[in-house]
Amino acid sequence: PQLPAEGGATLPTATTEAPASIAWQRFFADARLRQLIELSLANNRDLRVAVLNIEQARAQYRITRADRLPTVSAAVTG
């Protein structure tokens, strides 16, 4: 729920949720501010590079983990 504030703005009411657990889209009530945040996230090259680095590290981890598994081989003669 929103509470009316001075000047016609609305303020979010108190909640028991920890601020870190609230999605930023819900945390910021102003639509224009949300649009600006979305635009900055979409065009943040550093953030995109970081995401790609994380994906690369995860892929390398899966390869390394798969190398630890036993291999099975079979041959058919006849």
CSV table of C-alpha atoms in Angstrom, one decimal:
chain,number,residue,atom,x,y,z
A,1,PRO,CA,0.0,0.0,0.0
A,2,GLN,CA,1.0,3.6,-0.6
A,3,LEU,CA,0.7,6.5,1.7
A,4,PRO,CA,0.0,10.0,0.3
A,5,ALA,CA,3.0,12.3,0.9
A,6,GLU,CA,3.3,16.1,0.8
A,7,GLY,CA,3.1,17.4,-2.7
A,8,GLY,CA,1.0,14.6,-4.1
A,9,ALA,CA,3.8,12.0,-4.1
A,10,THR,CA,3.3,8.6,-2.7
A,11,LEU,CA,5.5,6.8,-0.3
A,12,PRO,CA,5.7,3.0,0.2
A,13,THR,CA,4.5,1.8,3.6
A,14,ALA,CA,6.8,-0.1,6.0
A,15,THR,CA,7.4,-3.7,5.3
A,16,THR,CA,9.0,-6.6,7.1
A,17,GLU,CA,11.0,-7.6,4.0
A,18,ALA,CA,14.7,-6.9,4.1
A,19,PRO,CA,15.6,-4.3,1.5
A,20,ALA,CA,18.1,-6.7,-0.1
A,21,SER,CA,15.4,-9.2,-0.8
A,22,ILE,CA,13.1,-6.7,-2.6
A,23,ALA,CA,13.4,-6.7,-6.4
A,24,TRP,CA,14.6,-3.2,-7.5
A,25,GLN,CA,11.5,-2.9,-9.8
A,26,ARG,CA,9.3,-3.1,-6.7
A,27,PHE,CA,11.6,-1.0,-4.5
A,28,PHE,CA,11.5,2.1,-6.8
A,29,ALA,CA,7.9,3.3,-7.3
A,30,ASP,CA,8.6,6.0,-9.9
A,31,ALA,CA,8.0,4.7,-13.4
A,32,ARG,CA,10.5,7.1,-15.0
A,33,LEU,CA,13.2,6.1,-12.5
A,34,ARG,CA,12.6,2.4,-13.3
A,35,GLN,CA,12.9,3.2,-17.0
A,36,LEU,CA,16.2,4.9,-16.5
A,37,ILE,CA,17.5,2.1,-14.3
A,38,GLU,CA,16.5,-0.5,-17.0
A,39,LEU,CA,18.2,1.6,-19.7
A,40,SER,CA,21.4,1.9,-17.7
A,41,LEU,CA,21.4,-1.8,-16.9
A,42,ALA,CA,20.8,-2.7,-20.6
A,43,ASN,CA,23.7,-0.4,-21.7
A,44,ASN,CA,26.2,-1.1,-19.0
A,45,ARG,CA,29.1,-2.8,-20.8
A,46,ASP,CA,30.9,-3.6,-17.6
A,47,LEU,CA,27.9,-5.5,-16.3
A,48,ARG,CA,27.6,-7.4,-19.6
A,49,VAL,CA,31.3,-8.3,-19.4
A,50,ALA,CA,30.9,-9.5,-15.8
A,51,VAL,CA,27.9,-11.7,-16.8
A,52,LEU,CA,29.9,-13.2,-19.7
A,53,ASN,CA,32.8,-13.8,-17.4
A,54,ILE,CA,30.5,-15.6,-14.9
A,55,GLU,CA,29.0,-17.7,-17.7
A,56,GLN,CA,32.5,-18.6,-18.9
A,57,ALA,CA,33.6,-19.6,-15.4
A,58,ARG,CA,30.5,-21.7,-14.9
A,59,ALA,CA,31.1,-23.5,-18.2
A,60,GLN,CA,34.8,-24.2,-17.3
A,61,TYR,CA,33.6,-25.5,-13.9
A,62,ARG,CA,31.2,-27.9,-15.6
A,63,ILE,CA,34.0,-29.2,-17.8
A,64,THR,CA,36.3,-29.7,-14.9
A,65,ARG,CA,33.6,-31.4,-12.9
A,66,ALA,CA,32.7,-33.7,-15.8
A,67,ASP,CA,36.4,-34.7,-16.1
A,68,ARG,CA,36.2,-36.1,-12.5
A,69,LEU,CA,33.4,-38.5,-13.5
A,70,PRO,CA,34.3,-42.1,-14.5
A,71,THR,CA,34.2,-42.9,-18.2
A,72,VAL,CA,32.3,-45.8,-19.6
A,73,SER,CA,33.3,-47.5,-22.8
A,74,ALA,CA,32.1,-50.5,-24.7
A,75,ALA,CA,33.0,-52.3,-27.8
A,76,VAL,CA,31.0,-54.7,-29.9
A,77,THR,CA,32.7,-57.3,-32.0
A,78,GLY,CA,31.1,-59.8,-34.3
